[in-house]
Amino acid sequence: MKHTFPWKTYTQNIIKKKNLEHLEAYYAKRATEYEAVYAKPERQNDIVQLKKNLPPHFDNRTVIDLGCGTGYWTQAISQRATSIAGFDINEPMLQVAREKTYECPTSFAVRSYYDLKSLPHAYEGMFGGFIYSHVPKAFRVLFFRNLLSVLNPTGVGILLDNRFVEGSSTPIYKYDVSGNSYQIRKLENGEQFEILKNFPESDEWNYLSDLGISEWEYKEMTYYWILTFKIP
C-alpha cells in the first residue's frame, strides 16, 4: 500500500517549532527589561483595573499560570489564590519571577504550554497572560485542548492579551499565508527579532463551542482583551 507523507502536519509542526524557538530566544534576552512595557503611561488605567478585577476570579483556587514570565501577573493573582504553579519556556524569565514575593505558596518550573498533559493533577484555575497571541492560528484548537486538560470540572480559565492600538503597539511587519501576523521586536541593545503576534477579533471565538466550551465571555479594554471560560 502506498503511503502519502503528511506534509500538512509536518509543515504545521515546523511552524510551531520555529515559533517557539524564536520566542524562547527573544524572551530569554528580554527578561530583565520585559516589565518596561507595563510602564507605558497610556496603559496605566487598564493595568490598574486588571490588577483589581483579575484576583477575585481565583479566590481560594489552586492556579496554574502558563507563560508566567517574570511573575508580574502572578503577584496580583497570589492575593486571592490558594497556591500557584507558574510555568514558562524560559529560565531567565523564571529567575526574575523567583526574586519576587507572593501572598500564597508559589512555585516555578520550565514547561511549554503545548506540554501539559503530564502534569500530576487538575487545577481549579488557569491564567495565561500574553500567550494566546503567540499561538499560530493552525494550533489554536490544540492550544485550548491543552488548557482544558489541566482544569478540574469546576475550573475557570482566563486569557489576557494585547489589542492592537495604533501608536502604542509595535507595528505589524507582515502576514503569512495562514493569516498570522508578525512584529519586529527590538531589545534595548538594538538586537531585533521577528515574532509571531496575532490580535484576535471579537467574533473569532466560535470555535470554542466545538470543544464543548459553552460558557465563555470576551471583553475588550482599551489596550487589552480578556477571555474568561469554564470547562464543560
mmCIF file of C-alpha atoms in Angstrom:
data_model
loop_
_atom_site.group_PDB
_atom_site.id
_atom_site.type_symbol
_atom_site.label_atom_id
_atom_site.label_comp_id
_atom_site.label_asym_id
_atom_site.label_seq_id
_atom_site.Cartn_x
_atom_site.Cartn_y
_atom_site.Cartn_z
ATOM 1 C CA MET A 1 0.000 0.000 0.000
ATOM 2 C CA LYS A 2 1.335 3.436 -0.937
ATOM 3 C CA HIS A 3 1.557 5.887 1.962
ATOM 4 C CA THR A 4 1.302 9.630 1.458
ATOM 5 C CA PHE A 5 3.626 11.735 3.571
ATOM 6 C CA PRO A 6 1.557 14.022 5.874
ATOM 7 C CA TRP A 7 3.006 17.272 4.567
ATOM 8 C CA LYS A 8 0.347 19.418 6.217
ATOM 9 C CA THR A 9 1.057 18.044 9.687
ATOM 10 C CA TYR A 10 4.798 18.194 9.067
ATOM 11 C CA THR A 11 4.612 21.841 7.949
ATOM 12 C CA GLN A 12 2.446 22.827 10.905
ATOM 13 C CA ASN A 13 4.879 21.242 13.343
ATOM 14 C CA ILE A 14 7.792 23.101 11.730
ATOM 15 C CA ILE A 15 5.873 26.364 12.091
ATOM 16 C CA LYS A 16 5.173 25.661 15.757
ATOM 17 C CA LYS A 17 8.783 24.658 16.450
ATOM 18 C CA LYS A 18 10.214 27.765 14.776
ATOM 19 C CA ASN A 19 7.707 29.977 16.570
ATOM 20 C CA LEU A 20 8.712 28.581 19.970
ATOM 21 C CA GLU A 21 12.414 28.825 19.173
ATOM 22 C CA HIS A 22 12.075 32.495 18.205
ATOM 23 C CA LEU A 23 10.011 33.230 21.313
ATOM 24 C CA GLU A 24 12.444 31.467 23.607
ATOM 25 C CA ALA A 25 15.465 33.300 22.210
ATOM 26 C CA TYR A 26 13.725 36.671 22.278
ATOM 27 C CA TYR A 27 12.264 36.476 25.786
ATOM 28 C CA ALA A 28 15.453 34.996 27.247
ATOM 29 C CA LYS A 29 17.269 38.156 26.236
ATOM 30 C CA ARG A 30 14.362 40.431 27.173
ATOM 31 C CA ALA A 31 13.825 39.032 30.679
ATOM 32 C CA THR A 32 15.432 41.885 32.613
ATOM 33 C CA GLU A 33 13.722 44.586 30.536
ATOM 34 C CA TYR A 34 10.369 42.872 29.958
ATOM 35 C CA GLU A 35 8.288 44.780 32.518
ATOM 36 C CA ALA A 36 9.068 48.145 30.921
ATOM 37 C CA VAL A 37 6.033 47.545 28.696
ATOM 38 C CA TYR A 38 3.777 47.928 31.749
ATOM 39 C CA ALA A 39 5.171 51.398 32.422
ATOM 40 C CA LYS A 40 3.672 52.925 29.284
ATOM 41 C CA PRO A 41 1.672 55.941 30.575
ATOM 42 C CA GLU A 42 -1.334 55.401 28.323
ATOM 43 C CA ARG A 43 -1.869 51.866 29.643
ATOM 44 C CA GLN A 44 -1.959 52.627 33.354
ATOM 45 C CA ASN A 45 -5.738 52.849 33.697
ATOM 46 C CA ASP A 46 -6.215 49.418 32.104
ATOM 47 C CA ILE A 47 -3.469 47.878 34.258
ATOM 48 C CA VAL A 48 -4.976 49.272 37.473
ATOM 49 C CA GLN A 49 -8.361 47.788 36.544
ATOM 50 C CA LEU A 50 -6.842 44.414 35.657
ATOM 51 C CA LYS A 51 -4.947 44.178 38.941
ATOM 52 C CA LYS A 52 -8.210 44.882 40.739
ATOM 53 C CA ASN A 53 -10.511 42.611 38.735
ATOM 54 C CA LEU A 54 -8.356 39.526 37.984
ATOM 55 C CA PRO A 55 -7.551 38.219 41.506
ATOM 56 C CA PRO A 56 -11.187 37.580 42.633
ATOM 57 C CA HIS A 57 -11.629 35.050 39.798
ATOM 58 C CA PHE A 58 -9.039 32.851 41.547
ATOM 59 C CA ASP A 59 -10.326 33.239 45.089
ATOM 60 C CA ASN A 60 -9.338 30.134 47.113
ATOM 61 C CA ARG A 61 -8.312 28.231 43.985
ATOM 62 C CA THR A 62 -5.201 26.290 43.057
ATOM 63 C CA VAL A 63 -3.947 28.046 39.943
ATOM 64 C CA ILE A 64 -1.669 27.205 37.040
ATOM 65 C CA ASP A 65 -0.062 30.277 35.487
ATOM 66 C CA LEU A 66 1.038 29.491 31.933
ATOM 67 C CA GLY A 67 3.694 31.663 30.349
ATOM 68 C CA CYS A 68 4.107 33.345 33.729
ATOM 69 C CA GLY A 69 7.246 35.152 32.593
ATOM 70 C CA THR A 70 8.663 37.473 35.255
ATOM 71 C CA GLY A 71 5.768 36.843 37.654
ATOM 72 C CA TYR A 72 4.230 40.288 37.109
ATOM 73 C CA TRP A 73 0.658 38.987 36.981
ATOM 74 C CA THR A 74 1.449 36.050 39.269
ATOM 75 C CA GLN A 75 1.900 38.551 42.082
ATOM 76 C CA ALA A 76 -1.578 40.000 41.516
ATOM 77 C CA ILE A 77 -3.243 36.573 41.363
ATOM 78 C CA SER A 78 -1.456 35.455 44.551
ATOM 79 C CA GLN A 79 -3.547 37.916 46.546
ATOM 80 C CA ARG A 80 -6.521 35.549 46.356
ATOM 81 C CA ALA A 81 -5.270 32.147 45.149
ATOM 82 C CA THR A 82 -4.587 29.180 47.428
ATOM 83 C CA SER A 83 -1.422 28.236 45.531
ATOM 84 C CA ILE A 84 0.137 28.924 42.123
ATOM 85 C CA ALA A 85 2.264 26.785 39.819
ATOM 86 C CA GLY A 86 3.958 29.052 37.295
ATOM 87 C CA PHE A 87 5.377 27.676 34.040
ATOM 88 C CA ASP A 88 7.380 29.322 31.281
ATOM 89 C CA ILE A 89 9.644 28.109 28.475
ATOM 90 C CA ASN A 90 12.348 30.491 29.617
ATOM 91 C CA GLU A 91 14.576 30.027 32.651
ATOM 92 C CA PRO A 92 15.864 33.648 32.551
ATOM 93 C CA MET A 93 12.263 34.842 32.913
ATOM 94 C CA LEU A 94 11.699 32.477 35.831
ATOM 95 C CA GLN A 95 14.862 33.719 37.534
ATOM 96 C CA VAL A 96 13.281 37.175 37.663
ATOM 97 C CA ALA A 97 9.982 35.712 38.907
ATOM 98 C CA ARG A 98 11.666 33.828 41.750
ATOM 99 C CA GLU A 99 13.109 37.064 43.121
ATOM 100 C CA LYS A 100 9.617 38.429 43.825
ATOM 101 C CA THR A 101 7.446 37.813 46.893
ATOM 102 C CA TYR A 102 3.950 36.296 46.675
ATOM 103 C CA GLU A 103 0.975 36.122 49.007
ATOM 104 C CA CYS A 104 0.380 32.382 48.572
ATOM 105 C CA PRO A 105 2.643 29.342 48.075
ATOM 106 C CA THR A 106 4.119 29.709 44.571
ATOM 107 C CA SER A 107 6.445 27.509 42.520
ATOM 108 C CA PHE A 108 8.056 27.929 39.110
ATOM 109 C CA ALA A 109 9.334 25.470 36.512
ATOM 110 C CA VAL A 110 10.282 25.373 32.831
ATOM 111 C CA ARG A 111 7.488 23.952 30.668
ATOM 112 C CA SER A 112 5.789 24.787 27.374
ATOM 113 C CA TYR A 113 2.050 25.438 27.256
ATOM 114 C CA TYR A 114 1.946 22.801 24.499
ATOM 115 C CA ASP A 115 3.145 20.185 27.012
ATOM 116 C CA LEU A 116 0.651 19.985 29.870
ATOM 117 C CA LYS A 117 -0.895 16.525 29.819
ATOM 118 C CA SER A 118 1.820 15.022 32.014
ATOM 119 C CA LEU A 119 1.074 17.342 34.915
ATOM 120 C CA PRO A 120 0.176 15.441 38.096
ATOM 121 C CA HIS A 121 -3.258 16.913 38.853
ATOM 122 C CA ALA A 122 -6.016 19.217 37.672
ATOM 123 C CA TYR A 123 -6.092 22.835 38.795
ATOM 124 C CA GLU A 124 -9.059 24.933 39.884
ATOM 125 C CA GLY A 125 -7.906 27.971 37.941
ATOM 126 C CA MET A 126 -5.800 28.701 34.855
ATOM 127 C CA PHE A 127 -4.269 32.026 33.867
ATOM 128 C CA GLY A 128 -2.497 32.655 30.582
ATOM 129 C CA GLY A 129 -1.122 36.148 30.197
ATOM 130 C CA PHE A 130 0.026 37.216 26.712
ATOM 131 C CA ILE A 131 0.469 33.692 25.359
ATOM 132 C CA TYR A 132 -2.547 33.286 23.059
ATOM 133 C CA SER A 133 -1.230 35.962 20.706
ATOM 134 C CA HIS A 134 1.905 33.856 20.116
ATOM 135 C CA VAL A 135 -0.054 30.730 19.110
ATOM 136 C CA PRO A 136 -0.173 30.105 15.330
ATOM 137 C CA LYS A 137 -3.753 30.059 14.086
ATOM 138 C CA ALA A 138 -3.386 26.421 12.976
ATOM 139 C CA PHE A 139 -2.697 25.392 16.594
ATOM 140 C CA ARG A 140 -5.434 27.242 18.464
ATOM 141 C CA VAL A 141 -7.593 24.140 18.949
ATOM 142 C CA LEU A 142 -4.600 22.135 20.207
ATOM 143 C CA PHE A 143 -3.705 25.016 22.498
ATOM 144 C CA PHE A 144 -7.187 25.083 24.055
ATOM 145 C CA ARG A 145 -7.326 21.329 24.448
ATOM 146 C CA ASN A 146 -4.118 21.554 26.458
ATOM 147 C CA LEU A 147 -5.632 24.265 28.647
ATOM 148 C CA LEU A 148 -8.722 22.167 29.312
ATOM 149 C CA SER A 149 -6.567 19.172 30.243
ATOM 150 C CA VAL A 150 -5.231 20.930 33.360
ATOM 151 C CA LEU A 151 -8.558 22.204 34.717
ATOM 152 C CA ASN A 152 -10.835 20.238 37.017
ATOM 153 C CA PRO A 153 -14.636 20.064 36.452
ATOM 154 C CA THR A 154 -15.237 23.312 38.359
ATOM 155 C CA GLY A 155 -12.221 25.105 36.930
ATOM 156 C CA VAL A 156 -12.147 28.607 35.496
ATOM 157 C CA GLY A 157 -9.691 29.850 32.882
ATOM 158 C CA ILE A 158 -8.648 33.377 31.958
ATOM 159 C CA LEU A 159 -6.606 34.536 28.987
ATOM 160 C CA LEU A 160 -5.293 38.096 28.937
ATOM 161 C CA ASP A 161 -3.570 39.657 25.957
ATOM 162 C CA ASN A 162 -2.935 42.750 23.869
ATOM 163 C CA ARG A 163 -5.224 44.561 21.497
ATOM 164 C CA PHE A 164 -3.554 46.272 18.571
ATOM 165 C CA VAL A 165 -3.615 50.018 19.164
ATOM 166 C CA GLU A 166 -2.016 52.268 16.585
ATOM 167 C CA GLY A 167 0.704 54.394 18.128
ATOM 168 C CA SER A 168 1.086 52.221 21.228
ATOM 169 C CA SER A 169 1.519 48.722 19.795
ATOM 170 C CA THR A 170 4.551 47.621 17.802
ATOM 171 C CA PRO A 171 3.578 47.881 14.104
ATOM 172 C CA ILE A 172 2.644 44.747 12.146
ATOM 173 C CA TYR A 173 5.600 43.782 9.974
ATOM 174 C CA LYS A 174 3.992 41.135 7.767
ATOM 175 C CA TYR A 175 1.354 38.395 7.421
ATOM 176 C CA ASP A 176 1.998 34.803 6.367
ATOM 177 C CA VAL A 177 -0.190 32.631 4.109
ATOM 178 C CA SER A 178 -2.164 31.379 7.136
ATOM 179 C CA GLY A 179 -3.038 34.891 8.259
ATOM 180 C CA ASN A 180 -0.617 35.028 11.196
ATOM 181 C CA SER A 181 0.799 38.487 11.821
ATOM 182 C CA TYR A 182 4.378 39.285 12.797
ATOM 183 C CA GLN A 183 6.195 42.127 14.529
ATOM 184 C CA ILE A 184 9.839 43.146 14.577
ATOM 185 C CA ARG A 185 10.736 43.406 18.266
ATOM 186 C CA LYS A 186 13.817 45.384 19.279
ATOM 187 C CA LEU A 187 15.757 44.996 22.528
ATOM 188 C CA GLU A 188 17.440 47.849 24.358
ATOM 189 C CA ASN A 189 20.773 46.802 22.840
ATOM 190 C CA GLY A 190 19.308 47.136 19.342
ATOM 191 C CA GLU A 191 19.051 43.410 18.609
ATOM 192 C CA GLN A 192 15.935 42.560 16.569
ATOM 193 C CA PHE A 193 13.646 39.503 16.421
ATOM 194 C CA GLU A 194 10.760 38.585 14.136
ATOM 195 C CA ILE A 195 7.957 37.456 16.465
ATOM 196 C CA LEU A 196 4.544 35.964 15.639
ATOM 197 C CA LYS A 197 1.921 38.143 17.335
ATOM 198 C CA ASN A 198 -1.763 37.675 16.495
ATOM 199 C CA PHE A 199 -4.548 40.042 17.518
ATOM 200 C CA PRO A 200 -7.893 38.195 17.636
ATOM 201 C CA GLU A 201 -11.226 39.700 16.675
ATOM 202 C CA SER A 202 -14.219 39.585 18.990
ATOM 203 C CA ASP A 203 -16.134 37.266 16.631
ATOM 204 C CA GLU A 204 -13.492 34.584 16.155
ATOM 205 C CA TRP A 205 -14.165 32.611 19.334
ATOM 206 C CA ASN A 206 -16.987 30.498 17.919
ATOM 207 C CA TYR A 207 -14.621 27.528 17.587
ATOM 208 C CA LEU A 208 -14.736 27.175 21.384
ATOM 209 C CA SER A 209 -18.188 25.625 21.071
ATOM 210 C CA ASP A 210 -16.639 22.799 19.018
ATOM 211 C CA LEU A 211 -14.548 22.000 22.097
ATOM 212 C CA GLY A 212 -17.629 21.892 24.291
ATOM 213 C CA ILE A 213 -16.994 25.267 25.903
ATOM 214 C CA SER A 214 -20.436 26.806 26.138
ATOM 215 C CA GLU A 215 -19.732 29.258 28.947
ATOM 216 C CA TRP A 216 -17.256 31.968 27.974
ATOM 217 C CA GLU A 217 -17.044 35.756 27.884
ATOM 218 C CA TYR A 218 -14.801 38.008 25.814
ATOM 219 C CA LYS A 219 -14.222 41.604 26.921
ATOM 220 C CA GLU A 220 -12.184 44.392 25.384
ATOM 221 C CA MET A 221 -10.449 47.175 27.254
ATOM 222 C CA THR A 222 -8.576 49.989 25.524
ATOM 223 C CA TYR A 223 -5.246 48.155 25.285
ATOM 224 C CA TYR A 224 -6.065 44.600 26.375
ATOM 225 C CA TRP A 225 -8.652 41.869 25.922
ATOM 226 C CA ILE A 226 -9.795 39.213 28.428
ATOM 227 C CA LEU A 227 -11.393 35.841 27.785
ATOM 228 C CA THR A 228 -12.982 34.037 30.742
ATOM 229 C CA PHE A 229 -14.213 30.474 30.309
ATOM 230 C CA LYS A 230 -15.340 27.454 32.279
ATOM 231 C CA ILE A 231 -14.760 23.885 31.192
ATOM 232 C CA PRO A 232 -17.741 21.817 30.021
#
